[in-house]
């Protein structure tokens, strides 16, 4: 058929994931050359448009010839019907030549690398189209002039530029299709990058936490063997659950809480002795699905807060409730410092890892910060997508 042409927390895991995603995404195709077709084939409706264009040109050329003859040779006897038949025949010949021109444009597609070699070839094709047009007109009896007559210079020149116009339209159509494909590939690449960033967040531990824990273990094996054994056991649980959760895109709230408990216990036995986890989760909510490792990533942002003194007691409080088709998870950090208990600490930071994790998890997850120490996750079911403003949160989420 004829056609015109056509935010991770550290380490190398994010870079590896991004590199893998980029390697899997196919590059946008270059414009077609040497017969390779990129743009879609012309539809019957498009061919009807091409035929209508040639009909309009026949009417235009007829009017042009009538006006020219009437003004240049007013005393000559002429018939506008004969002039119209001549121009309609010209349009019909070019309508028949159009598929041939489009095929030549597709077969000898010009681009930045070969246009100097192919331009003379297309110039020859344009000249041949003009000679073919005048030859058909002579054979059909519509023209009495020899094909190579000097009087045919003007029609042949016009045919040459008609060929170039069709050639340019074919190239423009292909390049438009090429750029649409590039936009589509760009959108796919953006989605893959966001997915890889979230996969990296799910599959990794904070390097600072892991290195500090290993350094502490190196000291404890010489002075506190029982504590070192407990720390090794909890660190192994944390690593095992992290690897298990990294294999799937979603996990249940129960699985996420198990991972969070192991992570908090590892901190408590290791580098942050005053931390504890308090949960308020109804049994019916334990089987609800949420993005894998999202909750642990956000809690890890609290445990990594630079402004918190590791010696201060810290409570990580998690509350879960269900409203319609939305799972609401309230995450709060409660610290004691300066002689005051149950105070709130501004541990949610602008542009934090937690916010990046929520952004990369997809449109079904939204986060709001009712106060400086609290984050509220809203996770929708099915195809529901939303964005949340702090002022729009219900009182139960903020209280």
Coordinates of C-alpha atoms in Angstrom, one line a residue:
X1 CA 0.0 0.0 0.0
X2 CA 1.4 3.4 -0.8
X3 CA 2.5 5.5 2.1
X4 CA 4.3 8.7 2.8
X5 CA 7.3 7.8 5.1
X6 CA 6.9 8.5 8.1
X7 CA 15.2 9.6 44.5
X8 CA 17.1 6.8 46.1
X9 CA 18.7 6.8 49.5
X10 CA 22.2 6.0 48.4
X11 CA 24.4 3.3 47.0
X12 CA 24.6 1.9 43.4
X13 CA 21.3 0.1 43.4
X14 CA 19.4 3.1 41.8
X15 CA 22.0 3.5 39.2
X16 CA 21.9 -0.2 38.3
X17 CA 18.1 -0.2 38.2
X18 CA 18.1 2.9 36.0
X19 CA 20.7 1.4 33.7
X20 CA 18.6 -1.8 33.4
X21 CA 15.5 0.2 32.6
X22 CA 17.3 2.2 30.0
X23 CA 18.8 -0.9 28.4
X24 CA 15.3 -2.5 28.1
X25 CA 13.7 0.5 26.5
X26 CA 14.0 0.4 22.7
X27 CA 15.4 3.4 21.0
X28 CA 13.1 5.6 18.9
X29 CA 13.4 4.6 15.3
X30 CA 15.1 6.9 12.8
X31 CA 13.3 8.0 9.7
X32 CA 12.9 5.3 7.1
X33 CA 15.6 4.9 4.6
X34 CA 16.2 2.2 1.9
X35 CA 12.6 1.1 1.9
X36 CA 11.9 0.8 5.6
X37 CA 8.5 2.3 6.4
X38 CA 7.9 4.3 9.5
X39 CA 4.8 6.3 9.0
X40 CA 1.4 4.5 8.6
X41 CA 0.0 3.8 5.2
X42 CA -2.4 6.2 3.6
X43 CA -6.0 5.3 4.5
X44 CA -8.8 5.3 1.9
X45 CA -10.0 8.5 3.5
X46 CA -6.6 10.0 2.9
X47 CA -6.6 8.9 -0.7
X48 CA -10.1 10.5 -1.1
X49 CA -8.5 13.7 0.2
X50 CA -5.7 13.5 -2.3
X51 CA -8.2 13.0 -5.1
X52 CA -10.3 16.0 -3.9
X53 CA -7.1 18.1 -3.9
X54 CA -6.4 17.3 -7.5
X55 CA -10.0 18.1 -8.4
X56 CA -9.7 21.5 -6.7
X57 CA -6.5 22.1 -8.5
X58 CA -8.2 21.2 -11.8
X59 CA -10.9 23.8 -11.2
X60 CA -8.3 26.4 -10.2
X61 CA -6.1 25.7 -13.3
X62 CA -9.2 25.9 -15.5
X63 CA -10.2 29.3 -14.1
X64 CA -6.6 30.4 -14.5
X65 CA -6.5 29.4 -18.2
X66 CA -9.9 31.0 -18.9
X67 CA -8.8 34.3 -17.4
X68 CA -5.5 34.2 -19.1
X69 CA -7.0 33.5 -22.5
X70 CA -9.7 36.1 -22.1
X71 CA -7.2 38.8 -21.2
X72 CA -4.2 37.9 -23.4
X73 CA -6.2 36.9 -26.6
X74 CA -9.7 38.4 -26.3
X75 CA -10.4 38.0 -30.0
X76 CA -9.6 34.2 -30.1
X77 CA -12.3 31.7 -30.2
X78 CA -11.9 29.3 -27.3
X79 CA -14.0 26.9 -25.4
X80 CA -13.8 26.7 -21.6
X81 CA -15.0 23.1 -21.8
X82 CA -11.8 22.2 -23.8
X83 CA -9.7 24.1 -21.3
X84 CA -11.5 22.3 -18.4
X85 CA -10.9 18.9 -20.1
X86 CA -7.2 19.7 -20.4
X87 CA -6.8 20.6 -16.8
X88 CA -8.9 17.6 -15.5
X89 CA -6.8 15.3 -17.6
X90 CA -3.7 16.9 -16.0
X91 CA -5.1 16.3 -12.5
X92 CA -6.1 12.7 -13.4
X93 CA -2.6 11.9 -14.7
X94 CA -1.0 13.3 -11.5
X95 CA -3.5 11.4 -9.3
X96 CA -2.4 8.2 -11.1
X97 CA 1.3 9.3 -10.6
X98 CA 0.9 10.0 -6.9
X99 CA 1.2 6.4 -5.7
X100 CA 4.4 6.1 -7.8
X101 CA 5.8 9.3 -6.3
X102 CA 5.0 8.2 -2.8
X103 CA 6.7 4.8 -3.5
X104 CA 9.8 6.5 -4.8
X105 CA 9.8 8.8 -1.8
X106 CA 9.6 5.8 0.5
X107 CA 12.2 3.8 -1.4
X108 CA 14.7 6.6 -1.7
X109 CA 14.1 8.4 1.6
X110 CA 16.4 11.4 2.2
X111 CA 17.8 12.1 5.6
X112 CA 20.8 14.1 7.1
X113 CA 23.2 11.4 5.9
X114 CA 22.2 10.7 2.3
X115 CA 20.4 13.8 1.0
X116 CA 23.3 14.9 -1.1
X117 CA 23.4 11.6 -2.9
X118 CA 19.6 11.2 -3.4
X119 CA 18.7 14.8 -4.3
X120 CA 20.0 14.5 -7.9
X121 CA 18.1 11.2 -8.2
X122 CA 14.9 12.8 -7.1
X123 CA 15.6 15.7 -9.5
X124 CA 15.8 13.2 -12.3
X125 CA 12.6 11.6 -11.1
X126 CA 10.9 15.0 -11.2
X127 CA 12.0 15.6 -14.8
X128 CA 10.9 12.2 -15.8
X129 CA 7.5 12.8 -14.3
X130 CA 7.2 16.0 -16.4
X131 CA 8.2 14.2 -19.6
X132 CA 5.7 11.3 -18.8
X133 CA 2.9 13.8 -18.2
X134 CA 3.5 15.6 -21.5
X135 CA 3.9 12.3 -23.3
X136 CA 0.5 11.0 -22.1
X137 CA -1.1 14.3 -23.0
X138 CA 0.3 14.0 -26.6
X139 CA -0.7 10.3 -26.9
X140 CA -4.3 11.0 -25.7
X141 CA -4.6 13.8 -28.3
X142 CA -5.1 16.5 -25.7
X143 CA -1.8 18.2 -26.9
X144 CA -0.5 18.5 -30.4
X145 CA 3.0 19.6 -29.3
X146 CA 6.0 17.3 -29.4
X147 CA 7.2 16.2 -26.0
X148 CA 10.5 18.0 -26.3
X149 CA 9.0 21.1 -27.8
X150 CA 10.3 24.4 -26.3
X151 CA 6.6 25.3 -25.7
X152 CA 6.4 22.4 -23.2
X153 CA 9.2 23.9 -21.0
X154 CA 6.7 25.6 -18.7
X155 CA 4.5 22.5 -18.2
X156 CA 7.5 20.3 -17.6
X157 CA 8.9 22.8 -15.1
X158 CA 5.5 22.9 -13.3
X159 CA 5.4 19.1 -13.2
X160 CA 8.9 19.1 -11.7
X161 CA 7.8 21.3 -8.8
X162 CA 4.7 19.3 -8.3
X163 CA 6.9 16.2 -7.9
X164 CA 9.0 18.1 -5.3
X165 CA 5.9 19.1 -3.5
X166 CA 4.6 15.6 -3.2
X167 CA 8.1 14.5 -2.2
X168 CA 8.2 17.1 0.6
X169 CA 4.8 16.2 1.9
X170 CA 5.8 12.5 2.0
X171 CA 8.9 13.4 4.0
X172 CA 7.0 15.7 6.3
X173 CA 4.4 13.0 7.0
X174 CA 7.1 10.5 7.9
X175 CA 9.0 12.9 10.2
X176 CA 5.7 13.8 12.0
X177 CA 5.1 10.1 12.6
X178 CA 8.7 9.7 13.8
X179 CA 8.4 12.5 16.3
X180 CA 5.1 11.1 17.6
X181 CA 6.9 7.8 18.1
X182 CA 9.7 9.6 20.0
X183 CA 7.2 11.3 22.2
X184 CA 5.6 7.9 22.9
X185 CA 9.0 6.3 23.7
X186 CA 9.8 9.3 25.9
X187 CA 6.6 8.7 27.9
X188 CA 7.4 5.0 28.2
X189 CA 10.9 5.8 29.3
X190 CA 9.7 8.2 32.0
X191 CA 7.4 5.5 33.3
X192 CA 10.2 2.9 33.3
X193 CA 12.5 5.3 35.2
X194 CA 9.9 6.0 37.8
X195 CA 9.3 2.3 38.2
X196 CA 13.1 1.6 38.5
X197 CA 13.5 4.3 41.1
X198 CA 10.7 2.7 43.2
X199 CA 12.2 -0.8 42.6
X200 CA 15.5 0.6 43.9
X201 CA 13.9 2.0 47.0
X202 CA 12.2 -1.4 47.6
X203 CA 15.3 -3.4 47.1
X204 CA 17.9 -1.5 49.2
X205 CA 18.8 -0.7 52.8
X206 CA 20.1 2.7 53.8
X207 CA 23.9 2.2 53.4
X208 CA 24.7 4.4 56.4
X209 CA 22.5 2.3 58.7
X210 CA 24.0 -1.0 57.4
X211 CA 27.6 0.2 57.7
X212 CA 27.1 1.7 61.1
X213 CA 25.5 -1.6 62.3
X214 CA 28.4 -3.7 60.9
X215 CA 30.9 -1.4 62.6
X216 CA 29.0 -1.8 65.9
X217 CA 29.0 -5.6 65.5
X218 CA 32.8 -5.5 65.0
X219 CA 33.0 -3.9 68.5
X220 CA 30.3 -6.0 70.2
X221 CA 31.8 -9.3 69.4
X222 CA 34.7 -8.4 71.7
X223 CA 32.8 -6.9 74.6
X224 CA 29.1 -8.0 74.5
X225 CA 28.6 -11.3 72.7
X226 CA 24.9 -11.8 73.6
X227 CA 24.0 -8.4 72.3
X228 CA 26.0 -9.1 69.1
X229 CA 24.2 -12.3 68.6
X230 CA 20.8 -10.6 69.0
X231 CA 21.8 -7.9 66.6
X232 CA 23.0 -10.4 64.0
X233 CA 19.7 -12.3 64.2
X234 CA 17.6 -9.1 63.8
X235 CA 19.9 -7.8 61.0
X236 CA 19.5 -11.2 59.2
X237 CA 15.7 -10.9 59.5
X238 CA 15.8 -7.4 58.1
X239 CA 17.9 -8.4 55.2
X240 CA 15.7 -11.5 54.5
X241 CA 12.5 -9.6 54.6
X242 CA 13.9 -6.8 52.5
X243 CA 14.9 -9.2 49.7
X244 CA 11.6 -11.0 49.9
X245 CA 9.6 -7.7 49.7
X246 CA 11.8 -6.5 46.8
X247 CA 10.6 -9.3 44.5
X248 CA 6.9 -8.1 44.3
X249 CA 5.4 -4.8 43.5
X250 CA 2.9 -5.0 46.4
X251 CA 2.8 -6.5 49.9
X252 CA 0.2 -6.8 52.6
X253 CA 0.2 -4.4 55.5
X254 CA 1.1 -7.3 57.8
X255 CA 4.2 -8.1 55.7
X256 CA 5.2 -4.4 55.8
X257 CA 4.8 -4.3 59.5
X258 CA 7.0 -7.4 60.0
X259 CA 9.7 -5.7 57.9
X260 CA 9.3 -2.5 59.8
X261 CA 9.4 -4.3 63.2
X262 CA 12.6 -6.1 62.2
X263 CA 14.2 -2.8 61.0
X264 CA 13.2 -1.0 64.2
X265 CA 14.4 -3.8 66.4
X266 CA 17.8 -3.8 64.5
X267 CA 18.0 -0.1 65.3
X268 CA 17.1 -0.6 68.9
X269 CA 19.6 -3.3 69.6
X270 CA 22.2 -1.6 67.5
X271 CA 22.8 2.0 66.7
X272 CA 19.6 3.6 68.2
X273 CA 18.8 2.2 71.6
X274 CA 15.8 4.3 72.4
X275 CA 13.6 3.5 69.4
X276 CA 10.4 1.5 69.6
X277 CA 7.5 0.7 67.3
X278 CA 3.8 1.1 68.4
X279 CA 1.1 0.0 66.0
X280 CA -2.7 0.4 66.0
X281 CA -3.9 -1.8 63.2
X282 CA -7.2 -3.7 63.1
X283 CA -6.8 -7.4 62.2
X284 CA -8.9 -6.9 59.1
X285 CA -6.4 -4.5 57.7
X286 CA -3.4 -6.8 57.9
X287 CA -4.2 -8.4 54.5
X288 CA -4.7 -5.1 52.6
X289 CA -2.2 -4.6 49.8
X290 CA 0.1 -1.5 49.6
X291 CA 3.2 -0.7 47.5
X292 CA 6.0 -3.0 48.7
X293 CA 8.5 -1.4 51.2
X294 CA 6.8 2.0 50.9
X295 CA 6.0 2.1 54.6
X296 CA 9.4 1.0 55.7
X297 CA 11.1 3.5 53.4
X298 CA 9.1 6.3 55.0
X299 CA 9.9 5.1 58.5
X300 CA 13.5 4.8 57.6
X301 CA 13.5 8.5 56.7
X302 CA 12.5 9.2 60.3
X303 CA 15.3 6.9 61.7
X304 CA 17.8 8.7 59.4
X305 CA 16.8 12.2 60.5
X306 CA 20.0 14.2 61.1
X307 CA 18.4 16.5 63.7
X308 CA 17.5 13.7 66.1
X309 CA 19.9 12.7 68.8
X310 CA 20.4 8.9 68.7
X311 CA 20.4 8.9 72.5
X312 CA 16.9 10.4 72.7
X313 CA 14.0 7.9 73.0
X314 CA 11.9 7.8 69.9
X315 CA 8.6 6.2 69.2
X316 CA 7.5 5.3 65.7
X317 CA 3.7 5.1 65.8
X318 CA 1.7 3.5 62.9
X319 CA -2.1 3.7 62.7
X320 CA -4.1 2.1 59.9
X321 CA -7.8 2.6 59.1
X322 CA -10.0 1.8 56.2
X323 CA -12.5 4.3 54.6
X324 CA -14.5 3.2 51.6
X325 CA -11.9 2.2 48.9
X326 CA -9.0 4.0 50.6
X327 CA -6.5 2.7 53.1
X328 CA -5.3 5.5 55.4
X329 CA -1.9 5.0 57.2
X330 CA -0.9 7.5 59.8
X331 CA 2.9 7.5 60.5
X332 CA 4.1 9.7 63.4
X333 CA 7.4 10.2 65.2
X334 CA 7.3 11.0 68.9
X335 CA 10.5 11.9 70.6
X336 CA 11.6 12.9 74.1
X337 CA 14.1 15.7 74.6
X338 CA 14.7 18.7 76.9
X339 CA 12.9 17.0 79.8
X340 CA 9.6 16.9 77.9
X341 CA 7.9 13.6 76.9
X342 CA 5.7 12.8 73.9
X343 CA 6.8 15.8 72.0
X344 CA 6.8 16.0 68.3
X345 CA 9.8 16.5 66.2
X346 CA 10.0 18.0 62.7
X347 CA 11.4 14.9 61.0
X348 CA 9.6 15.1 57.7
X349 CA 11.9 17.2 55.5
X350 CA 11.0 18.9 52.2
X351 CA 12.0 16.9 49.2
X352 CA 12.7 13.9 51.4
X353 CA 13.3 10.3 50.4
X354 CA 9.8 9.5 51.7
X355 CA 8.2 12.0 49.4
X356 CA 10.2 10.6 46.4
X357 CA 9.0 7.1 47.3
X358 CA 5.4 8.2 47.3
X359 CA 5.8 10.0 44.0
X360 CA 7.4 6.9 42.4
X361 CA 4.9 4.5 43.8
X362 CA 2.3 5.7 41.3
X363 CA -0.9 7.7 41.0
X364 CA -2.8 5.5 43.5
X365 CA -0.7 6.7 46.4
X366 CA -0.8 10.2 47.9
X367 CA 0.8 11.7 51.0
X368 CA 0.0 14.7 53.2
X369 CA 1.7 16.2 56.2
X370 CA -0.9 17.5 58.8
X371 CA 1.9 18.6 61.2
X372 CA 5.7 18.6 61.4
X373 CA 5.9 15.1 62.9
X374 CA 3.1 13.3 61.0
X375 CA 2.7 11.8 57.5
X376 CA -0.6 10.5 56.3
X377 CA -0.5 8.0 53.4
X378 CA -3.7 7.5 51.4
X379 CA -3.7 4.4 49.2
X380 CA -6.6 3.9 46.8
X381 CA -7.9 0.6 45.4
X382 CA -8.4 -0.3 41.8
X383 CA -8.2 2.5 39.2
X384 CA -8.9 5.4 41.6
X385 CA -6.3 8.1 41.4
X386 CA -6.2 11.2 43.5
X387 CA -4.1 14.0 44.9
X388 CA -4.4 15.1 48.5
X389 CA -4.2 18.6 50.1
X390 CA -3.4 18.9 53.8
X391 CA -6.6 21.0 54.3
X392 CA -8.7 18.3 52.7
X393 CA -7.8 15.6 55.2
X394 CA -10.6 14.4 57.5
X395 CA -10.2 15.1 61.2
X396 CA -9.6 11.5 62.0
X397 CA -6.4 11.6 59.9
X398 CA -5.0 14.6 61.7
X399 CA -6.2 14.0 65.2

